[in-house]
Coordinates of N, CA and C and ligand atoms in Angstrom, one line a residue:
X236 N 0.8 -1.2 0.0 CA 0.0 0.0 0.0 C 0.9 1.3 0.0
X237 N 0.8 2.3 -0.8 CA 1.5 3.2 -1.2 C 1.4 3.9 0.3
X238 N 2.4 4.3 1.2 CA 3.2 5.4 1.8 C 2.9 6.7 2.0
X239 N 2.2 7.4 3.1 CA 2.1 9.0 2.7 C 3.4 9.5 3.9
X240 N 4.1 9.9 3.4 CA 5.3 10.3 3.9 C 5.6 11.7 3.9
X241 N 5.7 12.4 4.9 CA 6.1 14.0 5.1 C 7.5 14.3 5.2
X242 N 8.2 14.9 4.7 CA 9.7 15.4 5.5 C 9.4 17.1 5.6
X243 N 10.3 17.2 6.9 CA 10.7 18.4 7.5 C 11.9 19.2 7.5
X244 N 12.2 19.7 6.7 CA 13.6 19.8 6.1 C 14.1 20.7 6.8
X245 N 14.7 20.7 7.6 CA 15.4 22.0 8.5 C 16.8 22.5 8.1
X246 N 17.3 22.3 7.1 CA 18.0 23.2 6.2 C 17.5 24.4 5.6
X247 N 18.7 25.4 5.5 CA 18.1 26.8 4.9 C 18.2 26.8 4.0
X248 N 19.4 25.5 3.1 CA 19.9 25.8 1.8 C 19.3 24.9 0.9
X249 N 18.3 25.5 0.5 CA 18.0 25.0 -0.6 C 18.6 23.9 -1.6
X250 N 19.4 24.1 -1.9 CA 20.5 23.1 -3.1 C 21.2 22.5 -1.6
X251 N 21.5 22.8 -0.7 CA 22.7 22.3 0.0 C 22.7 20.9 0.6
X252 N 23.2 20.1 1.1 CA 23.4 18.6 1.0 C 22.1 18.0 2.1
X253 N 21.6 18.7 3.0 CA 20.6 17.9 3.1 C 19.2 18.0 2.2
X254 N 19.2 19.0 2.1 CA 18.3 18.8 0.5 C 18.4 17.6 -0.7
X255 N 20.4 18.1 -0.5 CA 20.3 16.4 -1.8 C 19.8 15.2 -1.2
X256 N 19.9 15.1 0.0 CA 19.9 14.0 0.8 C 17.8 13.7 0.5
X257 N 17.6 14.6 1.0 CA 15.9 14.6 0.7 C 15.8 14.4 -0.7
X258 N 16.2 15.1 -1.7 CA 15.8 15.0 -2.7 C 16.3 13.6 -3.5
X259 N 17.2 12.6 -3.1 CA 17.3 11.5 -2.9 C 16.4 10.6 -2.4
X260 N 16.1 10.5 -1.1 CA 15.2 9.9 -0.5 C 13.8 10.0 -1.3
X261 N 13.4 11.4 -1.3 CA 12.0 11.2 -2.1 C 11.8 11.0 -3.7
X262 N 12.8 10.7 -4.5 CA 13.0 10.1 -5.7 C 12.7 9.0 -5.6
X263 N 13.2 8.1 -4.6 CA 13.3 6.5 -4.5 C 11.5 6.5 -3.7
X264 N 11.6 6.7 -3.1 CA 10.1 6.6 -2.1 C 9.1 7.0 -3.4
X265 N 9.5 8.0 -3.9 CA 7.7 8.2 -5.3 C 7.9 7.1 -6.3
X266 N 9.5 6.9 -6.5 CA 9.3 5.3 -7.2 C 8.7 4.3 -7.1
X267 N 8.6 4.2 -5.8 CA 8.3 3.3 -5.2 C 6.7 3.2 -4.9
X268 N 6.2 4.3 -5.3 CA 4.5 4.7 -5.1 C 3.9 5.4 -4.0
X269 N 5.0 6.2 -3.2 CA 4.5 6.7 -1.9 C 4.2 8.1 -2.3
X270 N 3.5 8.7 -1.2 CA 3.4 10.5 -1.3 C 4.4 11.3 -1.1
X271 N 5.0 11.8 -1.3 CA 5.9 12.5 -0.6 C 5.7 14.1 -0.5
X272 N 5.3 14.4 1.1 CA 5.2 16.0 0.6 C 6.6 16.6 1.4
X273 N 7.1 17.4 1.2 CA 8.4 18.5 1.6 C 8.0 19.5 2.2
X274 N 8.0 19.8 3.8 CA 7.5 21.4 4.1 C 9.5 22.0 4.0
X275 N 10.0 22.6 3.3 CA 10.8 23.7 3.5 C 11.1 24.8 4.7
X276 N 10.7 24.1 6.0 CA 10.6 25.1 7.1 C 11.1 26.4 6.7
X277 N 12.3 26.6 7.0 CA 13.1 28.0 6.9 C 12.7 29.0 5.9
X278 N 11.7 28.1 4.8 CA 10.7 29.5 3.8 C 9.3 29.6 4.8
X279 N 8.8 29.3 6.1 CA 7.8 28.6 6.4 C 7.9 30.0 7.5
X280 N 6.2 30.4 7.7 CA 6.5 31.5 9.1 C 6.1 30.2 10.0
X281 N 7.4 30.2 10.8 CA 6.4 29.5 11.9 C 7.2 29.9 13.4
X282 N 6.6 30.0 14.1 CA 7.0 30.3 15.4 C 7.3 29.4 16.8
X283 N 8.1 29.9 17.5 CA 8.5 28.7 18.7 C 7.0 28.9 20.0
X284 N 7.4 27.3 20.1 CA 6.4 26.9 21.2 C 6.1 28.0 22.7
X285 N 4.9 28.3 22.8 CA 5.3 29.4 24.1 C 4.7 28.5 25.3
X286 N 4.9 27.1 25.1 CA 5.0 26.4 26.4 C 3.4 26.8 27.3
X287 N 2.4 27.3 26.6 CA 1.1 27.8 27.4 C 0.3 26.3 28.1
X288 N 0.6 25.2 27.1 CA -0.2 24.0 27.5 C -1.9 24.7 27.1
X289 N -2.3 25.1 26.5 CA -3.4 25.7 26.2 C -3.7 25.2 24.9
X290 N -3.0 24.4 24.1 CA -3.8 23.9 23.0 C -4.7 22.8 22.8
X291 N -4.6 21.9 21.4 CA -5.4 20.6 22.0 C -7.2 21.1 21.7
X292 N -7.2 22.2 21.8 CA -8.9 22.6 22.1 C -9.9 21.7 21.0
X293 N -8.9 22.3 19.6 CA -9.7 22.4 18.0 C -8.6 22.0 17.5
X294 N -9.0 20.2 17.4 CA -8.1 19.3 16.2 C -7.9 20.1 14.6
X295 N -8.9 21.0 14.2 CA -8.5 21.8 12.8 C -6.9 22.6 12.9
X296 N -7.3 23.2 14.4 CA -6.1 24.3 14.7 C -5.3 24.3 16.0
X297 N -4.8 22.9 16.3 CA -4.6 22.4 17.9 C -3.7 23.4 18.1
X298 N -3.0 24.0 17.8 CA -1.9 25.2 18.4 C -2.8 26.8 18.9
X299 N -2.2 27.0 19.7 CA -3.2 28.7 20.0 C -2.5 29.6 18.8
X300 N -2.1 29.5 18.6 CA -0.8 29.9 17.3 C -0.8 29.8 15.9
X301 N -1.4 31.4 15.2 CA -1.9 30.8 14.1 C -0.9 31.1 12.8
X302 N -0.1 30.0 12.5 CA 1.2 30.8 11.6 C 1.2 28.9 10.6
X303 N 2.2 29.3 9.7 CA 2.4 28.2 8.8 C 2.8 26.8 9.5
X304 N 2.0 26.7 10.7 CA 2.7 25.2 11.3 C 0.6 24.4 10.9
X305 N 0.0 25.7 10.5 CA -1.3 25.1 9.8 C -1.2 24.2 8.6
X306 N -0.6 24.8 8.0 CA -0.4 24.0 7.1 C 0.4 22.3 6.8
X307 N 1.5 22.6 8.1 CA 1.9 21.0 8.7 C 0.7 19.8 9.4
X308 N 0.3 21.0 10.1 CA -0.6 19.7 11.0 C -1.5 18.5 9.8
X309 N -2.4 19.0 9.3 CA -3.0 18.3 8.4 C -2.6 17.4 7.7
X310 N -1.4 17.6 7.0 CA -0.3 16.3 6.3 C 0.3 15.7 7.5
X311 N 1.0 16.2 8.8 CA 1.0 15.5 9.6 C 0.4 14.3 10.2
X312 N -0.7 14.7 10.4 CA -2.0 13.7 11.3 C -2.1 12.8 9.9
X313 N -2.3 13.1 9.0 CA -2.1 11.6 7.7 C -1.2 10.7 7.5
X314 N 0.1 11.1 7.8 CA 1.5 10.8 7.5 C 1.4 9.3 8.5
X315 N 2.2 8.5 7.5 CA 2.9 6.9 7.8 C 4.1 7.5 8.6
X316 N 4.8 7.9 7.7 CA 6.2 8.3 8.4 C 6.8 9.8 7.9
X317 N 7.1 9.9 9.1 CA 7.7 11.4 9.1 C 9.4 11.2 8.8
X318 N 9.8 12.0 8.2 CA 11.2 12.3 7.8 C 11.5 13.4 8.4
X319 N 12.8 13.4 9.1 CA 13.4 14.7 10.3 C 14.7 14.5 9.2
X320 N 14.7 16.1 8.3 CA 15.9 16.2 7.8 C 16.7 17.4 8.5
X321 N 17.7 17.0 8.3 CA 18.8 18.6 8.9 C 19.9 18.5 8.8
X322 N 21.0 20.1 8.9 CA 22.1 20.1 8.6 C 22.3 19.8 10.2
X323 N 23.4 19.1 11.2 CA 24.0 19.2 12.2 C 24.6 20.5 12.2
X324 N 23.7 21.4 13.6 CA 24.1 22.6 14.1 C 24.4 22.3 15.2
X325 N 25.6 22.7 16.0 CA 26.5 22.7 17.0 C 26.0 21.4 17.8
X326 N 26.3 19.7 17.0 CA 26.0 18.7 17.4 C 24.7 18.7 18.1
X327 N 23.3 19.5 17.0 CA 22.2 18.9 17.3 C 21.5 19.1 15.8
X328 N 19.9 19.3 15.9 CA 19.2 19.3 15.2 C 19.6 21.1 14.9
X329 N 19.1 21.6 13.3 CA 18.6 23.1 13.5 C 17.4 23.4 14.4
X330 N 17.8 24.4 14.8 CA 16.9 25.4 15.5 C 15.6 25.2 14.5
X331 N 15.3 25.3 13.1 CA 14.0 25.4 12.3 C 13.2 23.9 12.6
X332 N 14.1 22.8 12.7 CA 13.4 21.7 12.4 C 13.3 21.7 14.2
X333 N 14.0 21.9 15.5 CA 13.8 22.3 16.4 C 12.3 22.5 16.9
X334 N 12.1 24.0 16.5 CA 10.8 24.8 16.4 C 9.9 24.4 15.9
X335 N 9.5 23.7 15.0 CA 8.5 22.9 14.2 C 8.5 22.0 14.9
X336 N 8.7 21.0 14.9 CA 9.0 19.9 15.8 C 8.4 20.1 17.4
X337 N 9.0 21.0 17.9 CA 8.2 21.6 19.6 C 6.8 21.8 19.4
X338 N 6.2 22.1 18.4 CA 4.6 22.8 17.8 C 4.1 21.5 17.4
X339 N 4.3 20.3 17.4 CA 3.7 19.6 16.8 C 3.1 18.8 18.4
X340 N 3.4 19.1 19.7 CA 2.8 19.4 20.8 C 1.1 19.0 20.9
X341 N 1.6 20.3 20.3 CA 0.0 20.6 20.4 C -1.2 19.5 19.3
X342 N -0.8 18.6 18.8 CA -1.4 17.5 18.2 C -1.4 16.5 19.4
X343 N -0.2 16.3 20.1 CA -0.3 15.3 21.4 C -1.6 16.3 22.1
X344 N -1.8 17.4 22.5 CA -2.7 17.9 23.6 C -4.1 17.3 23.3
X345 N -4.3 17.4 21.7 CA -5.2 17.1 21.6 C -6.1 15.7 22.5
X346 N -5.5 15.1 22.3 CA -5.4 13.7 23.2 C -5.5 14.5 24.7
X347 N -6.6 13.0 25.5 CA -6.8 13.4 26.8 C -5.8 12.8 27.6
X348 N -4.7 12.3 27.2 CA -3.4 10.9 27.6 C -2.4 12.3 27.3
X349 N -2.2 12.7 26.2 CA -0.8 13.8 26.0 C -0.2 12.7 24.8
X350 N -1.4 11.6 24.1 CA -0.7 10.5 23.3 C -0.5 11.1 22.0
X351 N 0.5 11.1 21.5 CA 1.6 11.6 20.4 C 1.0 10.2 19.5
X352 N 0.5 10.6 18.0 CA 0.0 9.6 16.9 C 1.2 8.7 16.7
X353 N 1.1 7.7 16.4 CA 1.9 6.8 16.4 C 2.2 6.7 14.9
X354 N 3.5 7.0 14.2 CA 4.4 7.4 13.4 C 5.5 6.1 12.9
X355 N 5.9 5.8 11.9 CA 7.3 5.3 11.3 C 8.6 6.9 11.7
X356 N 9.6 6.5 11.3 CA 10.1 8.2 11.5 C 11.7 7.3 10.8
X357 N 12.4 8.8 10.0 CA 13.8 8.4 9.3 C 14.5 9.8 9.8
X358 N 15.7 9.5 9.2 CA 16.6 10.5 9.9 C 17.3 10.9 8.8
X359 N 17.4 12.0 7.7 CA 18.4 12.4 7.5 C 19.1 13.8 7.4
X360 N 21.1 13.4 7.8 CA 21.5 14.5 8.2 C 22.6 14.7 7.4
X361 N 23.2 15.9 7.6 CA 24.7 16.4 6.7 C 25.1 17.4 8.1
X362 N 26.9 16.7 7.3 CA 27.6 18.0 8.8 C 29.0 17.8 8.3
X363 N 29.5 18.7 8.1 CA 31.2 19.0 7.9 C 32.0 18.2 8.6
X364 N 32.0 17.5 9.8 CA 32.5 16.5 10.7 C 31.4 15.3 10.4
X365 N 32.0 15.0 11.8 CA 31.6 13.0 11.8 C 30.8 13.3 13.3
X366 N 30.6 14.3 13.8 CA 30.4 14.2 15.5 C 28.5 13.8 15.6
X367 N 28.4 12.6 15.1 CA 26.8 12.8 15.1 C 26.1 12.4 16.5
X368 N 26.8 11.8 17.2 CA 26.9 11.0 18.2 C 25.3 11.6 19.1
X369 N 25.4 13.0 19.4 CA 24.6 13.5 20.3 C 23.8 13.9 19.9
X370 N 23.1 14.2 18.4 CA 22.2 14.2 17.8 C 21.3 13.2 17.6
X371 N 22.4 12.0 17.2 CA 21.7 10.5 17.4 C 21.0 10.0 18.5
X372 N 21.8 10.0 19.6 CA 21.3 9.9 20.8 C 19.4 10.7 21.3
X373 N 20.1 12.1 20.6 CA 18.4 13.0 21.3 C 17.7 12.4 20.7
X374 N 17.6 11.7 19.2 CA 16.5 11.5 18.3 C 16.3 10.2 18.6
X375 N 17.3 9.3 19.1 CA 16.5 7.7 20.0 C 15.5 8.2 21.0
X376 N 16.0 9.0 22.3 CA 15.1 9.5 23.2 C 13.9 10.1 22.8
X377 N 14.1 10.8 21.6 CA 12.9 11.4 21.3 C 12.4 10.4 20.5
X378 N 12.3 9.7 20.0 CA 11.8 8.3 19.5 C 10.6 7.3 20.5
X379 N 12.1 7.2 21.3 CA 11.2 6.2 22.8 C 10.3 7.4 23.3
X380 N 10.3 8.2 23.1 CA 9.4 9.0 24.2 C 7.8 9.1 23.3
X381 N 8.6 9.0 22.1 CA 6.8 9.3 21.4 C 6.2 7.5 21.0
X382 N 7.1 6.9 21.0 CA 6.9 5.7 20.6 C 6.7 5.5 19.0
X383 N 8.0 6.3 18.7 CA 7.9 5.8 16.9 C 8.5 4.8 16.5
X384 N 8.7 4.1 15.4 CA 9.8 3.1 15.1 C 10.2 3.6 14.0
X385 N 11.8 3.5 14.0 CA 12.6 4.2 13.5 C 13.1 3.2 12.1
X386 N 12.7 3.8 11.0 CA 12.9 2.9 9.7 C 14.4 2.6 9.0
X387 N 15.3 3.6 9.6 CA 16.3 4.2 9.4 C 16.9 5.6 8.9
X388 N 18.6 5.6 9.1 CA 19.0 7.0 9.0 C 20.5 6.9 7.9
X389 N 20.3 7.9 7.2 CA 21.0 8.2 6.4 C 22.0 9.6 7.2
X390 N 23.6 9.3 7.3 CA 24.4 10.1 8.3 C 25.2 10.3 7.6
X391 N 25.4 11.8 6.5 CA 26.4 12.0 5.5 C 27.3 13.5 6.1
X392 N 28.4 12.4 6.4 CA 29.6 13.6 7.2 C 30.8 13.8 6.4
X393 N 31.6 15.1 6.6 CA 32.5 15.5 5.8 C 32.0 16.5 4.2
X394 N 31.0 17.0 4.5 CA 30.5 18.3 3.6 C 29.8 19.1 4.6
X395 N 30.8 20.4 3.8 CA 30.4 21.6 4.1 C 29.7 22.4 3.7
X396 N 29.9 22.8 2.4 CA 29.6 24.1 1.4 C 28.6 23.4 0.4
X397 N 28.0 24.0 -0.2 CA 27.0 23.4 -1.0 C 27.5 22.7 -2.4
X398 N 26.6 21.8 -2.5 CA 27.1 20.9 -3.6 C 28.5 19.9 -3.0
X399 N 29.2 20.1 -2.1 CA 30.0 18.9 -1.3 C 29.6 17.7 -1.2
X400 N 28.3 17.0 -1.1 CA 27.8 15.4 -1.0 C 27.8 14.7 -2.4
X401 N 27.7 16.0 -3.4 CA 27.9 15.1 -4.6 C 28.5 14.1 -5.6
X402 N 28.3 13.1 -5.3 CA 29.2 11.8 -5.7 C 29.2 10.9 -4.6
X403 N 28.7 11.3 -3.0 CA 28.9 10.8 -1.8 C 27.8 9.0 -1.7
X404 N 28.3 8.8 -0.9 CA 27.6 7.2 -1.2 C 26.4 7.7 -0.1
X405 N 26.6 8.5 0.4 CA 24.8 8.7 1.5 C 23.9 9.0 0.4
X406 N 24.2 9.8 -1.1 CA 23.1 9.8 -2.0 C 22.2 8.4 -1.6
X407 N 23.0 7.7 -2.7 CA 22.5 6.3 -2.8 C 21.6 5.7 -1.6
X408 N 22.5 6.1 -0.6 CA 21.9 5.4 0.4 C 20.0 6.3 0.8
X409 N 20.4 7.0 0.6 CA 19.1 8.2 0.8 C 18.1 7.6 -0.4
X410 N 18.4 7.2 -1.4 CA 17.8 6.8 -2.6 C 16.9 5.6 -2.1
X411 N 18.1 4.2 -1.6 CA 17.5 2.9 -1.3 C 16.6 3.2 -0.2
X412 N 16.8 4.3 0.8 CA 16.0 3.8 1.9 C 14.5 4.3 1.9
X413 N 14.3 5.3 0.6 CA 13.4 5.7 0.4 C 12.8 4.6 -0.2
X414 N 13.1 4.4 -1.3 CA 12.2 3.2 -2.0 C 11.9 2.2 -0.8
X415 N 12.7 1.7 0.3 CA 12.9 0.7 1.3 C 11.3 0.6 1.9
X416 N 11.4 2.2 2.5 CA 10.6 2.8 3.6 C 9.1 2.6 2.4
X417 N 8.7 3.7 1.4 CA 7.9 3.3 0.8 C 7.2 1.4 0.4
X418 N 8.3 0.8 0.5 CA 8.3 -0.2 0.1 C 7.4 -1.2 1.6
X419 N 7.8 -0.7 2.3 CA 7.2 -1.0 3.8 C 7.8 -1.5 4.8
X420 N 8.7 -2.2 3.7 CA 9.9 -2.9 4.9 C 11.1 -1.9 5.9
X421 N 10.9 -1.1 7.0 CA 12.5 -0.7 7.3 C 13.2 -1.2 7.6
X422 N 14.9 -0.3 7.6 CA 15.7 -1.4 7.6 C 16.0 -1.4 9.1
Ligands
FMN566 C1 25.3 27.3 12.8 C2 26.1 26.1 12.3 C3 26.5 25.1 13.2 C4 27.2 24.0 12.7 N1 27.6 23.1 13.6 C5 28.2 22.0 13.1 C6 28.6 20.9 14.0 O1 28.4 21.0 15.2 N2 29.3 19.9 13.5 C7 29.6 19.8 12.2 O2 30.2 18.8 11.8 N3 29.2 20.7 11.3 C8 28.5 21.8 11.7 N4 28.1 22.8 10.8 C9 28.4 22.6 9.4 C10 27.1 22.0 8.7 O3 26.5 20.9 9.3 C11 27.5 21.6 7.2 O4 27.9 22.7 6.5 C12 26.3 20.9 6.5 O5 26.8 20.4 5.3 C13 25.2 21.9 6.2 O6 24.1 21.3 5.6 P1 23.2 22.0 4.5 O7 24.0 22.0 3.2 O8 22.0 21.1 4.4 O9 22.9 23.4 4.9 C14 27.5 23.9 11.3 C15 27.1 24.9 10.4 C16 26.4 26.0 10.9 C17 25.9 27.1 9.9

């Protein structure tokens, strides 16, 4: 059964290697017969969580907060598996994919438990080093905590500047795991 798959792209750079990395991934996954939609955060208004615990009210608009995270929720609440893309900022996620991510909260509020929809979830990242270590780690925790299962992660280190992953074997890999994921089996 064909896949409705969202990614969150928390890169600012357009062309730059986590993009290729997505734009890899979701080549192989539409091959494969899935949906793939792309929010672009960093073109996206959206604003950080103000921690009110006041949402939850109105599943249309579970945030008190009315900015471009409207347009996430909807593809969210449908989505098989979510895709967490990003460049590694100072051995974590971006601050954009950060901020989005904190607002999606307010979908657990909705729930009278605080239960977070139960999700597939992939990981991919780019970073001028190799230090992924503590990024990996948050995203297990934050895994167990919502109870997602994790399909796999594509970890492409040693590019900096844009256009640097080109030729890189994380393409490929971003490619198979999409078809993978669409395909149903993770790895
Ligand atoms: C604010 C900032 C923080 C960064 N922190 C790290 C880091 O902790 N470790 C690392 O290896 N690279 C770090 N980088 C380099 C980026 O991860 C790298 O350039 C990556 O390829 C950017 O991905 P993009 O092309 O998708 O924007 C940082 C870059 C910026 C702008």
């Amino acid at each position: 059964m064909a896949k409705k798959i969202v990614v969150l792209n928390g890169s600012p750079r357009p062309k730059g290697n986590t993009s290729s990395l997505v734009a890899e991934f979701a080549r192989g996954a539409k091959e494969a017969g899935s949906d793939v939609t792309v929010f672009e955060l960093d073109k996206m208004d959206i604003h950080g969580c103000k921690g009110c615990f006041g949402g939850g009210k109105n599943p249309e608009h579970p945030c008190v907060q009315r900015d471009d995270m409207d347009k996430i929720y909807p593809v969210y609440r449908e989505a098989d598996v979510i895709v967490l893309a990003t460049p590694l900022y100072y051995w974590n996620f971006s601050g954009q994919l950060r901020t989005a991510f904190d607002r999606l909260f307010a979908v657990a509020e909705c729930d009278p438990n605080y239960s977070n929809p139960k999700k597939d979830s992939v990981l991919l990242m780019a970073a001028e080093g190799y230090g992924f270590d503590d990024a990996l780690s948050y995203y297990k925790n934050l895994m167990k905590h919502l109870g997602w299962k994790e399909l796999g992660t594509v970890l492409a280190g040693g590019v900096m500047k844009v256009g640097d992953i080109s030729g890189h074997k994380e393409l490929k890999e971003a490619y198979e795991l999409g078809k993978t994921v669409a395909g149903g089996n993770g790895l």
